[in-house]
Amino acid sequence: MQNNLRVVTLDGPAGVGKTTLAKRVAQELSIAYLDTGAMFRIFGWKFGEAAPGMSEKELDAHIAQYTFSLSGIGFNSVLSVNGTPVGDEIRTEEVAALASSVAKLPVVRDALKRVQREISTQTSLVAEGRDMGSVVFPNAEYKFFLDATAEERGARRFKQLQEMGKPADLDIIIQQIKERDEQDRTRKIAPLVAADDAHIIDTTKLDIDGVFAAIMSFFD
C-alpha cells in the first residue's frame, strides 16, 4: 500500500448496519467504499451450492474468470465484476447463505484477499466485511467492529426488505442471522472476530447517526 493511501476497516456480523455506515464514512472522508461481502455474494451467486464440492483446481479456474474493480467515492462508489457494476441480484437471503458457505473455502478467501489488497494499492478506501481489520488489512489506519443483538439486526433487515417491497418473515430472518453468525464465528478460516486493536461499537441502542458520530470521533 502506498503511504499516501488510507485504509479504514469496518467489520461486524450480518445486519449490523455496516453498509450504510461504511458508505457514509467513506463519503465523509472523500474516499472509496469497498463492499467485500458483495465479492463473496458474487461467487455464492455464480457458483451456487456446488462450490463446496469443487476441487481447488476447479475453483481456481472459476475464480480466474472474474476481475473486480472499484471506482467512485462514498455513496457513489461502484464495485464492478468484469466491467459490469454489481446489482441487486446478489441482495437476497438465499445468496447471503451461499456467500457464507463459499466464504469458508480457503481458496476463495485467499483469492479475494489478494484482490482486496490490490485494490487498496490503487485507491484509499473504507473496507466493509467480516475480517478486514483482523486478516486482510492488519495495518489499516483505523479499524472498527460493529455489533448488535440478532433480534435487533433481524428487525432492521425485516424493515429494509419491506421498504424494498420484498416478502419477509421476521422470525425466519432472525433465525437465518443466528445461523449465519454461527457459521461466520466458528469457521476455521478467518472467523468473524474483532481485531485486537479495533474500536468496538455496540449499535443495538444507537441509530445510524449515533453510530456514525461514534466512528468519526476517532478521526482528527
PDB file of C-alpha atoms in Angstrom:
ATOM      1  CA  MET A   1       0.000   0.000   0.000  1.00  0.00           C
ATOM      2  CA  GLN A   2       1.355   3.400  -0.906  1.00  0.00           C
ATOM      3  CA  ASN A   3       1.979   5.716   2.020  1.00  0.00           C
ATOM      4  CA  ASN A   4      -0.402   8.327   0.683  1.00  0.00           C
ATOM      5  CA  LEU A   5      -3.330   5.894   0.541  1.00  0.00           C
ATOM      6  CA  ARG A   6      -5.654   5.353   3.511  1.00  0.00           C
ATOM      7  CA  VAL A   7      -7.448   2.175   4.571  1.00  0.00           C
ATOM      8  CA  VAL A   8     -10.255   2.156   7.136  1.00  0.00           C
ATOM      9  CA  THR A   9     -11.852  -1.173   8.072  1.00  0.00           C
ATOM     10  CA  LEU A  10     -15.410  -1.720   9.260  1.00  0.00           C
ATOM     11  CA  ASP A  11     -16.216  -5.264  10.369  1.00  0.00           C
ATOM     12  CA  GLY A  12     -19.135  -6.948  12.085  1.00  0.00           C
ATOM     13  CA  PRO A  13     -21.889  -9.560  11.713  1.00  0.00           C
ATOM     14  CA  ALA A  14     -24.739  -9.534   9.197  1.00  0.00           C
ATOM     15  CA  GLY A  15     -27.382  -6.858   9.648  1.00  0.00           C
ATOM     16  CA  VAL A  16     -25.410  -4.578  11.943  1.00  0.00           C
ATOM     17  CA  GLY A  17     -25.583  -1.599   9.593  1.00  0.00           C
ATOM     18  CA  LYS A  18     -22.069  -1.791   8.176  1.00  0.00           C
ATOM     19  CA  THR A  19     -23.029  -0.969   4.615  1.00  0.00           C
ATOM     20  CA  THR A  20     -24.812   2.309   5.318  1.00  0.00           C
ATOM     21  CA  LEU A  21     -22.155   3.410   7.776  1.00  0.00           C
ATOM     22  CA  ALA A  22     -19.183   2.393   5.640  1.00  0.00           C
ATOM     23  CA  LYS A  23     -20.592   4.369   2.714  1.00  0.00           C
ATOM     24  CA  ARG A  24     -21.237   7.376   4.948  1.00  0.00           C
ATOM     25  CA  VAL A  25     -17.761   7.261   6.486  1.00  0.00           C
ATOM     26  CA  ALA A  26     -16.220   6.941   3.029  1.00  0.00           C
ATOM     27  CA  GLN A  27     -18.277   9.909   1.858  1.00  0.00           C
ATOM     28  CA  GLU A  28     -17.153  11.984   4.836  1.00  0.00           C
ATOM     29  CA  LEU A  29     -13.510  11.081   4.218  1.00  0.00           C
ATOM     30  CA  SER A  30     -13.850  11.537   0.431  1.00  0.00           C
ATOM     31  CA  ILE A  31     -12.563   8.039  -0.325  1.00  0.00           C
ATOM     32  CA  ALA A  32     -13.973   4.902  -1.944  1.00  0.00           C
ATOM     33  CA  TYR A  33     -16.231   2.325  -0.276  1.00  0.00           C
ATOM     34  CA  LEU A  34     -15.397  -1.367  -0.779  1.00  0.00           C
ATOM     35  CA  ASP A  35     -18.182  -3.873  -0.131  1.00  0.00           C
ATOM     36  CA  THR A  36     -16.168  -7.075   0.309  1.00  0.00           C
ATOM     37  CA  GLY A  37     -19.295  -9.019   1.219  1.00  0.00           C
ATOM     38  CA  ALA A  38     -20.543  -8.368  -2.301  1.00  0.00           C
ATOM     39  CA  MET A  39     -17.489 -10.173  -3.627  1.00  0.00           C
ATOM     40  CA  PHE A  40     -18.401 -13.321  -1.696  1.00  0.00           C
ATOM     41  CA  ARG A  41     -22.034 -12.899  -2.730  1.00  0.00           C
ATOM     42  CA  ILE A  42     -20.942 -12.779  -6.366  1.00  0.00           C
ATOM     43  CA  PHE A  43     -19.152 -16.097  -6.012  1.00  0.00           C
ATOM     44  CA  GLY A  44     -22.015 -17.570  -3.998  1.00  0.00           C
ATOM     45  CA  TRP A  45     -24.447 -16.489  -6.717  1.00  0.00           C
ATOM     46  CA  LYS A  46     -22.239 -17.682  -9.580  1.00  0.00           C
ATOM     47  CA  PHE A  47     -21.058 -20.958  -8.065  1.00  0.00           C
ATOM     48  CA  GLY A  48     -24.190 -21.853  -6.084  1.00  0.00           C
ATOM     49  CA  GLU A  49     -24.350 -24.897  -3.843  1.00  0.00           C
ATOM     50  CA  ALA A  50     -21.777 -26.717  -5.978  1.00  0.00           C
ATOM     51  CA  ALA A  51     -18.803 -24.683  -4.706  1.00  0.00           C
ATOM     52  CA  PRO A  52     -18.021 -26.705  -1.539  1.00  0.00           C
ATOM     53  CA  GLY A  53     -17.811 -29.853  -3.651  1.00  0.00           C
ATOM     54  CA  MET A  54     -15.398 -28.395  -6.188  1.00  0.00           C
ATOM     55  CA  SER A  55     -11.684 -29.138  -6.097  1.00  0.00           C
ATOM     56  CA  GLU A  56      -9.250 -26.275  -5.553  1.00  0.00           C
ATOM     57  CA  LYS A  57      -8.258 -26.558  -9.215  1.00  0.00           C
ATOM     58  CA  GLU A  58     -11.885 -26.214 -10.317  1.00  0.00           C
ATOM     59  CA  LEU A  59     -12.463 -23.253  -8.007  1.00  0.00           C
ATOM     60  CA  ASP A  60      -9.282 -21.553  -9.193  1.00  0.00           C
ATOM     61  CA  ALA A  61     -10.454 -21.958 -12.774  1.00  0.00           C
ATOM     62  CA  HIS A  62     -13.844 -20.412 -11.970  1.00  0.00           C
ATOM     63  CA  ILE A  63     -12.375 -17.575  -9.880  1.00  0.00           C
ATOM     64  CA  ALA A  64      -9.928 -16.696 -12.662  1.00  0.00           C
ATOM     65  CA  GLN A  65     -12.891 -15.770 -14.864  1.00  0.00           C
ATOM     66  CA  TYR A  66     -13.765 -12.769 -12.701  1.00  0.00           C
ATOM     67  CA  THR A  67     -11.990  -9.426 -12.385  1.00  0.00           C
ATOM     68  CA  PHE A  68     -13.059  -6.843  -9.792  1.00  0.00           C
ATOM     69  CA  SER A  69     -12.623  -3.082  -9.961  1.00  0.00           C
ATOM     70  CA  LEU A  70     -13.632  -0.166  -7.730  1.00  0.00           C
ATOM     71  CA  SER A  71     -14.459   3.381  -8.747  1.00  0.00           C
ATOM     72  CA  GLY A  72     -16.090   6.472  -7.269  1.00  0.00           C
ATOM     73  CA  ILE A  73     -16.246   7.938  -3.772  1.00  0.00           C
ATOM     74  CA  GLY A  74     -18.539   7.279  -0.806  1.00  0.00           C
ATOM     75  CA  PHE A  75     -22.163   6.745  -1.794  1.00  0.00           C
ATOM     76  CA  ASN A  76     -21.155   6.848  -5.456  1.00  0.00           C
ATOM     77  CA  SER A  77     -18.603   4.046  -5.161  1.00  0.00           C
ATOM     78  CA  VAL A  78     -19.146   1.281  -7.704  1.00  0.00           C
ATOM     79  CA  LEU A  79     -17.851  -2.282  -7.460  1.00  0.00           C
ATOM     80  CA  SER A  80     -17.736  -3.928 -10.852  1.00  0.00           C
ATOM     81  CA  VAL A  81     -17.169  -7.504 -11.976  1.00  0.00           C
ATOM     82  CA  ASN A  82     -15.702  -7.937 -15.440  1.00  0.00           C
ATOM     83  CA  GLY A  83     -16.605  -4.326 -16.102  1.00  0.00           C
ATOM     84  CA  THR A  84     -20.262  -4.668 -15.052  1.00  0.00           C
ATOM     85  CA  PRO A  85     -21.493  -2.933 -11.864  1.00  0.00           C
ATOM     86  CA  VAL A  86     -22.775  -5.326  -9.179  1.00  0.00           C
ATOM     87  CA  GLY A  87     -26.589  -5.151  -8.944  1.00  0.00           C
ATOM     88  CA  ASP A  88     -29.455  -6.184  -6.670  1.00  0.00           C
ATOM     89  CA  GLU A  89     -29.417  -9.747  -7.984  1.00  0.00           C
ATOM     90  CA  ILE A  90     -26.995 -10.639  -5.178  1.00  0.00           C
ATOM     91  CA  ARG A  91     -29.021  -8.938  -2.417  1.00  0.00           C
ATOM     92  CA  THR A  92     -31.202 -11.863  -1.377  1.00  0.00           C
ATOM     93  CA  GLU A  93     -31.186 -14.016   1.748  1.00  0.00           C
ATOM     94  CA  GLU A  94     -30.569 -17.103  -0.381  1.00  0.00           C
ATOM     95  CA  VAL A  95     -27.442 -15.589  -1.922  1.00  0.00           C
ATOM     96  CA  ALA A  96     -26.333 -14.423   1.535  1.00  0.00           C
ATOM     97  CA  ALA A  97     -26.451 -18.026   2.761  1.00  0.00           C
ATOM     98  CA  LEU A  98     -24.489 -19.223  -0.272  1.00  0.00           C
ATOM     99  CA  ALA A  99     -21.936 -16.450   0.273  1.00  0.00           C
ATOM    100  CA  SER A 100     -21.391 -17.560   3.875  1.00  0.00           C
ATOM    101  CA  SER A 101     -20.810 -21.122   2.664  1.00  0.00           C
ATOM    102  CA  VAL A 102     -18.377 -20.011  -0.044  1.00  0.00           C
ATOM    103  CA  ALA A 103     -16.563 -17.806   2.487  1.00  0.00           C
ATOM    104  CA  LYS A 104     -15.447 -20.926   4.356  1.00  0.00           C
ATOM    105  CA  LEU A 105     -13.386 -22.103   1.374  1.00  0.00           C
ATOM    106  CA  PRO A 106      -9.685 -21.179   1.759  1.00  0.00           C
ATOM    107  CA  VAL A 107      -9.074 -20.861  -1.979  1.00  0.00           C
ATOM    108  CA  VAL A 108     -11.888 -18.315  -2.299  1.00  0.00           C
ATOM    109  CA  ARG A 109     -10.774 -16.285   0.723  1.00  0.00           C
ATOM    110  CA  ASP A 110      -7.166 -16.244  -0.434  1.00  0.00           C
ATOM    111  CA  ALA A 111      -8.146 -15.124  -3.922  1.00  0.00           C
ATOM    112  CA  LEU A 112     -10.353 -12.308  -2.688  1.00  0.00           C
ATOM    113  CA  LYS A 113      -7.804 -11.220  -0.089  1.00  0.00           C
ATOM    114  CA  ARG A 114      -5.312 -10.721  -2.889  1.00  0.00           C
ATOM    115  CA  VAL A 115      -7.863  -8.776  -4.924  1.00  0.00           C
ATOM    116  CA  GLN A 116      -8.837  -6.575  -1.972  1.00  0.00           C
ATOM    117  CA  ARG A 117      -5.235  -5.756  -1.148  1.00  0.00           C
ATOM    118  CA  GLU A 118      -4.536  -4.976  -4.786  1.00  0.00           C
ATOM    119  CA  ILE A 119      -7.482  -2.567  -4.893  1.00  0.00           C
ATOM    120  CA  SER A 120      -6.101  -0.818  -1.794  1.00  0.00           C
ATOM    121  CA  THR A 121      -2.888  -0.058  -3.705  1.00  0.00           C
ATOM    122  CA  GLN A 122      -4.924   1.881  -6.258  1.00  0.00           C
ATOM    123  CA  THR A 123      -7.245   3.969  -4.079  1.00  0.00           C
ATOM    124  CA  SER A 124      -7.921   4.953  -0.463  1.00  0.00           C
ATOM    125  CA  LEU A 125     -10.965   3.105   0.852  1.00  0.00           C
ATOM    126  CA  VAL A 126     -13.274   2.078   3.645  1.00  0.00           C
ATOM    127  CA  ALA A 127     -13.358  -1.722   3.535  1.00  0.00           C
ATOM    128  CA  GLU A 128     -16.506  -3.338   4.907  1.00  0.00           C
ATOM    129  CA  GLY A 129     -16.632  -7.023   5.749  1.00  0.00           C
ATOM    130  CA  ARG A 130     -16.005  -9.732   8.340  1.00  0.00           C
ATOM    131  CA  ASP A 131     -12.221  -9.902   8.649  1.00  0.00           C
ATOM    132  CA  MET A 132     -10.963  -6.690   7.099  1.00  0.00           C
ATOM    133  CA  GLY A 133      -9.168  -5.490  10.227  1.00  0.00           C
ATOM    134  CA  SER A 134      -8.166  -8.891  11.571  1.00  0.00           C
ATOM    135  CA  VAL A 135      -6.881 -10.540   8.378  1.00  0.00           C
ATOM    136  CA  VAL A 136      -6.984  -8.581   5.124  1.00  0.00           C
ATOM    137  CA  PHE A 137      -5.734  -5.186   6.308  1.00  0.00           C
ATOM    138  CA  PRO A 138      -3.941  -5.769   9.642  1.00  0.00           C
ATOM    139  CA  ASN A 139      -2.074  -2.477   9.236  1.00  0.00           C
ATOM    140  CA  ALA A 140      -5.147  -0.358   8.468  1.00  0.00           C
ATOM    141  CA  GLU A 141      -5.027   3.183   9.820  1.00  0.00           C
ATOM    142  CA  TYR A 142      -8.372   2.833  11.612  1.00  0.00           C
ATOM    143  CA  LYS A 143     -10.286  -0.339  12.499  1.00  0.00           C
ATOM    144  CA  PHE A 144     -13.876  -0.593  13.717  1.00  0.00           C
ATOM    145  CA  PHE A 145     -16.005  -3.569  14.746  1.00  0.00           C
ATOM    146  CA  LEU A 146     -19.777  -3.044  14.958  1.00  0.00           C
ATOM    147  CA  ASP A 147     -22.111  -5.407  16.797  1.00  0.00           C
ATOM    148  CA  ALA A 148     -25.782  -5.701  17.858  1.00  0.00           C
ATOM    149  CA  THR A 149     -28.144  -8.422  19.044  1.00  0.00           C
ATOM    150  CA  ALA A 150     -29.517 -10.861  16.453  1.00  0.00           C
ATOM    151  CA  GLU A 151     -33.039  -9.680  17.253  1.00  0.00           C
ATOM    152  CA  GLU A 152     -32.188  -6.056  16.557  1.00  0.00           C
ATOM    153  CA  ARG A 153     -30.350  -6.925  13.355  1.00  0.00           C
ATOM    154  CA  GLY A 154     -33.265  -9.078  12.239  1.00  0.00           C
ATOM    155  CA  ALA A 155     -35.714  -6.239  12.829  1.00  0.00           C
ATOM    156  CA  ARG A 156     -33.549  -3.899  10.777  1.00  0.00           C
ATOM    157  CA  ARG A 157     -33.295  -6.369   7.916  1.00  0.00           C
ATOM    158  CA  PHE A 158     -37.059  -7.027   8.049  1.00  0.00           C
ATOM    159  CA  LYS A 159     -37.759  -3.296   7.752  1.00  0.00           C
ATOM    160  CA  GLN A 160     -35.265  -2.985   4.894  1.00  0.00           C
ATOM    161  CA  LEU A 161     -36.882  -5.795   2.912  1.00  0.00           C
ATOM    162  CA  GLN A 162     -40.340  -4.333   3.492  1.00  0.00           C
ATOM    163  CA  GLU A 163     -39.182  -0.960   2.194  1.00  0.00           C
ATOM    164  CA  MET A 164     -37.799  -2.734  -0.892  1.00  0.00           C
ATOM    165  CA  GLY A 165     -41.188  -4.377  -1.430  1.00  0.00           C
ATOM    166  CA  LYS A 166     -39.789  -7.874  -0.911  1.00  0.00           C
ATOM    167  CA  PRO A 167     -41.524 -10.641   1.075  1.00  0.00           C
ATOM    168  CA  ALA A 168     -40.151 -11.037   4.594  1.00  0.00           C
ATOM    169  CA  ASP A 169     -40.776 -13.089   7.726  1.00  0.00           C
ATOM    170  CA  LEU A 170     -39.187 -11.628  10.868  1.00  0.00           C
ATOM    171  CA  ASP A 171     -38.801 -14.940  12.720  1.00  0.00           C
ATOM    172  CA  ILE A 172     -37.170 -16.593   9.723  1.00  0.00           C
ATOM    173  CA  ILE A 173     -34.824 -13.644   9.204  1.00  0.00           C
ATOM    174  CA  ILE A 174     -33.689 -13.719  12.846  1.00  0.00           C
ATOM    175  CA  GLN A 175     -33.088 -17.468  12.629  1.00  0.00           C
ATOM    176  CA  GLN A 176     -31.114 -17.024   9.401  1.00  0.00           C
ATOM    177  CA  ILE A 177     -28.989 -14.342  11.053  1.00  0.00           C
ATOM    178  CA  LYS A 178     -28.260 -16.579  14.047  1.00  0.00           C
ATOM    179  CA  GLU A 179     -27.292 -19.448  11.749  1.00  0.00           C
ATOM    180  CA  ARG A 180     -25.059 -17.214   9.683  1.00  0.00           C
ATOM    181  CA  ASP A 181     -23.471 -15.810  12.848  1.00  0.00           C
ATOM    182  CA  GLU A 182     -22.680 -19.346  13.962  1.00  0.00           C
ATOM    183  CA  GLN A 183     -21.137 -20.152  10.588  1.00  0.00           C
ATOM    184  CA  ASP A 184     -19.111 -16.960  10.449  1.00  0.00           C
ATOM    185  CA  ARG A 185     -17.865 -17.059  14.047  1.00  0.00           C
ATOM    186  CA  THR A 186     -16.907 -20.752  14.108  1.00  0.00           C
ATOM    187  CA  ARG A 187     -15.360 -21.289  10.675  1.00  0.00           C
ATOM    188  CA  LYS A 188     -11.715 -22.335  10.765  1.00  0.00           C
ATOM    189  CA  ILE A 189     -10.589 -19.845   8.138  1.00  0.00           C
ATOM    190  CA  ALA A 190     -10.757 -16.138   9.106  1.00  0.00           C
ATOM    191  CA  PRO A 191     -13.649 -16.384  11.579  1.00  0.00           C
ATOM    192  CA  LEU A 192     -15.707 -13.307  12.399  1.00  0.00           C
ATOM    193  CA  VAL A 193     -13.765 -11.663  15.234  1.00  0.00           C
ATOM    194  CA  ALA A 194     -12.764  -8.152  16.201  1.00  0.00           C
ATOM    195  CA  ALA A 195      -9.106  -7.289  15.595  1.00  0.00           C
ATOM    196  CA  ASP A 196      -7.183  -6.780  18.832  1.00  0.00           C
ATOM    197  CA  ASP A 197      -6.743  -3.094  18.069  1.00  0.00           C
ATOM    198  CA  ALA A 198     -10.232  -2.447  16.672  1.00  0.00           C
ATOM    199  CA  HIS A 199     -12.633   0.078  18.168  1.00  0.00           C
ATOM    200  CA  ILE A 200     -15.716  -1.962  19.164  1.00  0.00           C
ATOM    201  CA  ILE A 201     -19.092  -0.211  18.955  1.00  0.00           C
ATOM    202  CA  ASP A 202     -22.371  -1.810  20.134  1.00  0.00           C
ATOM    203  CA  THR A 203     -25.064  -0.418  17.843  1.00  0.00           C
ATOM    204  CA  THR A 204     -28.066  -2.152  19.442  1.00  0.00           C
ATOM    205  CA  LYS A 205     -29.387   1.018  21.079  1.00  0.00           C
ATOM    206  CA  LEU A 206     -27.895   3.523  18.674  1.00  0.00           C
ATOM    207  CA  ASP A 207     -29.393   4.902  15.491  1.00  0.00           C
ATOM    208  CA  ILE A 208     -27.303   5.417  12.365  1.00  0.00           C
ATOM    209  CA  ASP A 209     -26.425   8.991  13.311  1.00  0.00           C
ATOM    210  CA  GLY A 210     -25.270   7.861  16.746  1.00  0.00           C
ATOM    211  CA  VAL A 211     -23.017   5.141  15.362  1.00  0.00           C
ATOM    212  CA  PHE A 212     -21.645   7.464  12.693  1.00  0.00           C
ATOM    213  CA  ALA A 213     -20.786  10.073  15.327  1.00  0.00           C
ATOM    214  CA  ALA A 214     -19.081   7.422  17.458  1.00  0.00           C
ATOM    215  CA  ILE A 215     -16.943   6.310  14.496  1.00  0.00           C
ATOM    216  CA  MET A 216     -15.997   9.809  13.346  1.00  0.00           C
ATOM    217  CA  SER A 217     -14.984  10.806  16.885  1.00  0.00           C
ATOM    218  CA  PHE A 218     -11.813   8.763  16.377  1.00  0.00           C
ATOM    219  CA  PHE A 219     -10.675  10.830  13.406  1.00  0.00           C
ATOM    220  CA  ASP A 220      -8.693  14.041  13.715  1.00  0.00           C
TER     221      ASP A 220
END
